[in-house]
């Protein structure tokens, strides 16, 4: 989408961010895809819908500033708040 210029240092950038945030990479599993397919179409971006599905399936809180995700039944932390 051209929002973030990336090159060969992407892996190091991701590794550093994961380490600093004490985060973990969540792989996409079949249960996530099935959950995403069953979501109402409050939001048309398939990647965002997949994030909602992962949060719901894994019992996680979704961090977002996208107001279009508000109607989904998933715990959310509003990054813009």
Short mmCIF file of N, CA and C in Angstrom, two decimals:
data_model
loop_
_atom_site.label_atom_id
_atom_site.label_comp_id
_atom_site.label_asym_id
_atom_site.label_seq_id
_atom_site.Cartn_x
_atom_site.Cartn_y
_atom_site.Cartn_z
N UNK A 1 0.82 -1.19 0.00
CA UNK A 1 0.00 0.00 0.00
C UNK A 1 0.86 1.26 0.00
N UNK A 2 2.18 1.10 0.15
CA UNK A 2 3.07 2.24 0.10
C UNK A 2 3.10 3.08 1.36
N UNK A 3 2.55 2.57 2.45
CA UNK A 3 2.52 3.35 3.69
C UNK A 3 3.83 3.29 4.46
N UNK A 4 4.58 2.20 4.27
CA UNK A 4 5.81 2.02 5.02
C UNK A 4 6.89 1.51 4.08
N UNK A 5 7.96 2.29 3.87
CA UNK A 5 9.03 1.82 3.00
C UNK A 5 9.84 0.72 3.69
N UNK A 6 9.89 -0.44 3.07
CA UNK A 6 10.59 -1.58 3.67
C UNK A 6 11.66 -2.08 2.71
N UNK A 7 12.73 -2.58 3.29
CA UNK A 7 13.78 -3.20 2.48
C UNK A 7 14.35 -4.38 3.25
N UNK A 8 15.61 -4.70 3.02
CA UNK A 8 16.20 -5.92 3.59
C UNK A 8 16.31 -5.90 5.11
N UNK A 9 16.14 -4.78 5.77
CA UNK A 9 16.25 -4.72 7.23
C UNK A 9 14.93 -5.02 7.93
N UNK A 10 13.93 -5.43 7.18
CA UNK A 10 12.61 -5.68 7.75
C UNK A 10 12.67 -6.72 8.86
N UNK A 11 13.36 -7.82 8.64
CA UNK A 11 13.42 -8.90 9.64
C UNK A 11 13.99 -8.38 10.95
N UNK A 12 15.07 -7.62 10.88
CA UNK A 12 15.69 -7.07 12.09
C UNK A 12 14.73 -6.11 12.79
N UNK A 13 14.01 -5.31 12.02
CA UNK A 13 13.04 -4.37 12.58
C UNK A 13 11.92 -5.11 13.31
N UNK A 14 11.39 -6.15 12.69
CA UNK A 14 10.33 -6.95 13.31
C UNK A 14 10.85 -7.64 14.56
N UNK A 15 12.00 -8.26 14.47
CA UNK A 15 12.57 -8.94 15.63
C UNK A 15 12.78 -7.99 16.81
N UNK A 16 13.26 -6.78 16.52
CA UNK A 16 13.48 -5.79 17.57
C UNK A 16 12.15 -5.34 18.19
N UNK A 17 11.15 -5.10 17.36
CA UNK A 17 9.85 -4.67 17.87
C UNK A 17 9.22 -5.75 18.74
N UNK A 18 9.29 -7.00 18.31
CA UNK A 18 8.74 -8.12 19.08
C UNK A 18 9.45 -8.21 20.43
N UNK A 19 10.76 -8.09 20.41
CA UNK A 19 11.55 -8.16 21.64
C UNK A 19 11.20 -7.00 22.59
N UNK A 20 11.16 -5.78 22.07
CA UNK A 20 10.88 -4.61 22.90
C UNK A 20 9.46 -4.63 23.48
N UNK A 21 8.51 -5.10 22.70
CA UNK A 21 7.11 -5.15 23.14
C UNK A 21 6.80 -6.39 23.98
N UNK A 22 7.78 -7.29 24.03
CA UNK A 22 7.56 -8.59 24.67
C UNK A 22 6.32 -9.26 24.08
N UNK A 23 6.24 -9.19 22.76
CA UNK A 23 5.12 -9.74 22.01
C UNK A 23 5.49 -11.13 21.49
N UNK A 24 4.54 -11.76 20.86
CA UNK A 24 4.82 -13.02 20.18
C UNK A 24 4.12 -13.00 18.83
N UNK A 25 4.71 -13.67 17.88
CA UNK A 25 4.13 -13.79 16.55
C UNK A 25 3.07 -14.88 16.60
N UNK A 26 1.88 -14.54 16.16
CA UNK A 26 0.77 -15.49 16.17
C UNK A 26 0.54 -16.00 14.75
N UNK A 27 0.81 -17.27 14.50
CA UNK A 27 0.59 -17.79 13.15
C UNK A 27 -0.90 -17.86 12.82
N UNK A 28 -1.20 -17.82 11.55
CA UNK A 28 -2.59 -17.94 11.11
C UNK A 28 -2.93 -19.43 11.06
N UNK A 29 -3.94 -19.81 11.82
CA UNK A 29 -4.39 -21.20 11.90
C UNK A 29 -5.75 -21.35 11.21
N UNK A 30 -6.12 -22.58 10.91
CA UNK A 30 -7.41 -22.84 10.26
C UNK A 30 -8.57 -22.29 11.08
N UNK A 31 -8.52 -22.40 12.40
CA UNK A 31 -9.59 -21.87 13.25
C UNK A 31 -9.76 -20.37 13.07
N UNK A 32 -8.67 -19.65 12.85
CA UNK A 32 -8.72 -18.20 12.65
C UNK A 32 -9.44 -17.88 11.33
N UNK A 33 -9.11 -18.63 10.29
CA UNK A 33 -9.71 -18.41 8.98
C UNK A 33 -11.22 -18.71 9.03
N UNK A 34 -11.57 -19.80 9.69
CA UNK A 34 -12.99 -20.17 9.81
C UNK A 34 -13.75 -19.10 10.59
N UNK A 35 -13.16 -18.60 11.68
CA UNK A 35 -13.78 -17.54 12.47
C UNK A 35 -13.94 -16.27 11.63
N UNK A 36 -12.92 -15.90 10.88
CA UNK A 36 -12.98 -14.70 10.04
C UNK A 36 -14.08 -14.82 8.99
N UNK A 37 -14.22 -16.00 8.42
CA UNK A 37 -15.25 -16.21 7.39
C UNK A 37 -16.66 -16.04 7.95
N UNK A 38 -16.84 -16.31 9.24
CA UNK A 38 -18.15 -16.22 9.86
C UNK A 38 -18.47 -14.87 10.47
N UNK A 39 -17.53 -13.93 10.42
CA UNK A 39 -17.76 -12.62 11.02
C UNK A 39 -18.74 -11.80 10.19
N UNK A 40 -19.57 -10.99 10.85
CA UNK A 40 -20.40 -10.06 10.08
C UNK A 40 -19.51 -9.03 9.37
N UNK A 41 -20.01 -8.46 8.31
CA UNK A 41 -19.18 -7.57 7.49
C UNK A 41 -19.23 -6.11 7.96
N UNK A 42 -18.91 -5.90 9.24
CA UNK A 42 -18.79 -4.54 9.74
C UNK A 42 -17.57 -3.86 9.13
N UNK A 43 -16.60 -4.65 8.77
CA UNK A 43 -15.33 -4.15 8.25
C UNK A 43 -14.98 -4.99 7.03
N UNK A 44 -14.62 -4.35 5.93
CA UNK A 44 -14.41 -5.09 4.69
C UNK A 44 -12.94 -5.46 4.44
N UNK A 45 -12.03 -4.98 5.26
CA UNK A 45 -10.61 -5.30 5.07
C UNK A 45 -10.35 -6.71 5.58
N UNK A 46 -9.96 -7.64 4.70
CA UNK A 46 -9.79 -9.04 5.13
C UNK A 46 -8.69 -9.23 6.17
N UNK A 47 -7.63 -8.42 6.12
CA UNK A 47 -6.56 -8.56 7.10
C UNK A 47 -7.06 -8.14 8.48
N UNK A 48 -7.78 -7.02 8.55
CA UNK A 48 -8.32 -6.58 9.83
C UNK A 48 -9.32 -7.58 10.39
N UNK A 49 -10.13 -8.15 9.51
CA UNK A 49 -11.09 -9.18 9.95
C UNK A 49 -10.36 -10.41 10.50
N UNK A 50 -9.23 -10.75 9.90
CA UNK A 50 -8.42 -11.86 10.40
C UNK A 50 -7.86 -11.54 11.77
N UNK A 51 -7.42 -10.30 12.00
CA UNK A 51 -6.94 -9.90 13.32
C UNK A 51 -8.05 -10.03 14.37
N UNK A 52 -9.26 -9.61 14.02
CA UNK A 52 -10.40 -9.76 14.93
C UNK A 52 -10.63 -11.24 15.23
N UNK A 53 -10.61 -12.06 14.19
CA UNK A 53 -10.82 -13.49 14.37
C UNK A 53 -9.75 -14.12 15.25
N UNK A 54 -8.50 -13.73 15.07
CA UNK A 54 -7.44 -14.26 15.92
C UNK A 54 -7.65 -13.84 17.37
N UNK A 55 -7.99 -12.60 17.59
CA UNK A 55 -8.23 -12.13 18.96
C UNK A 55 -9.38 -12.90 19.60
N UNK A 56 -10.45 -13.09 18.86
CA UNK A 56 -11.60 -13.82 19.40
C UNK A 56 -11.25 -15.28 19.69
N UNK A 57 -10.60 -15.92 18.75
CA UNK A 57 -10.26 -17.35 18.89
C UNK A 57 -9.27 -17.60 20.01
N UNK A 58 -8.29 -16.70 20.16
CA UNK A 58 -7.23 -16.89 21.15
C UNK A 58 -7.52 -16.22 22.48
N UNK A 59 -8.65 -15.53 22.60
CA UNK A 59 -8.99 -14.84 23.85
C UNK A 59 -8.06 -13.67 24.13
N UNK A 60 -7.69 -12.94 23.08
CA UNK A 60 -6.75 -11.83 23.20
C UNK A 60 -7.48 -10.49 23.08
N UNK A 61 -6.79 -9.43 23.45
CA UNK A 61 -7.27 -8.07 23.27
C UNK A 61 -6.66 -7.50 22.01
N UNK A 62 -7.49 -6.93 21.16
CA UNK A 62 -7.03 -6.33 19.92
C UNK A 62 -6.69 -4.86 20.17
N UNK A 63 -5.49 -4.45 19.82
CA UNK A 63 -5.08 -3.06 19.95
C UNK A 63 -5.29 -2.41 18.59
N UNK A 64 -6.10 -1.34 18.57
CA UNK A 64 -6.44 -0.71 17.30
C UNK A 64 -6.81 0.75 17.50
N UNK A 65 -6.85 1.47 16.41
CA UNK A 65 -7.44 2.80 16.42
C UNK A 65 -8.49 2.89 15.31
N UNK A 66 -8.82 1.75 14.73
CA UNK A 66 -9.78 1.66 13.64
C UNK A 66 -11.20 1.58 14.20
N UNK A 67 -11.94 2.65 14.10
CA UNK A 67 -13.31 2.71 14.62
C UNK A 67 -14.24 1.71 13.95
N UNK A 68 -13.92 1.30 12.72
CA UNK A 68 -14.77 0.35 12.00
C UNK A 68 -14.78 -1.02 12.67
N UNK A 69 -13.81 -1.29 13.52
CA UNK A 69 -13.75 -2.58 14.22
C UNK A 69 -14.58 -2.59 15.50
N UNK A 70 -15.04 -1.45 15.94
CA UNK A 70 -15.77 -1.33 17.20
C UNK A 70 -16.98 -2.28 17.32
N UNK A 71 -17.75 -2.54 16.26
CA UNK A 71 -18.94 -3.40 16.40
C UNK A 71 -18.63 -4.88 16.70
N UNK A 72 -17.39 -5.31 16.51
CA UNK A 72 -17.08 -6.73 16.74
C UNK A 72 -17.00 -7.04 18.23
N UNK A 73 -17.48 -8.22 18.57
CA UNK A 73 -17.47 -8.67 19.97
C UNK A 73 -16.10 -9.24 20.31
N UNK A 74 -15.16 -8.35 20.58
CA UNK A 74 -13.81 -8.74 20.97
C UNK A 74 -13.26 -7.64 21.88
N UNK A 75 -12.54 -8.00 22.92
CA UNK A 75 -11.94 -6.95 23.76
C UNK A 75 -10.97 -6.11 22.94
N UNK A 76 -11.07 -4.79 23.10
CA UNK A 76 -10.21 -3.89 22.33
C UNK A 76 -9.57 -2.85 23.24
N UNK A 77 -8.34 -2.53 22.92
CA UNK A 77 -7.61 -1.44 23.55
C UNK A 77 -7.47 -0.38 22.48
N UNK A 78 -8.01 0.79 22.74
CA UNK A 78 -8.03 1.85 21.74
C UNK A 78 -6.71 2.60 21.76
N UNK A 79 -5.92 2.42 20.70
CA UNK A 79 -4.59 3.01 20.61
C UNK A 79 -4.65 4.53 20.49
N UNK A 80 -5.74 5.07 19.99
CA UNK A 80 -5.86 6.50 19.82
C UNK A 80 -6.39 7.20 21.06
N UNK A 81 -6.72 6.44 22.08
CA UNK A 81 -7.33 7.03 23.29
C UNK A 81 -6.28 7.58 24.22
#
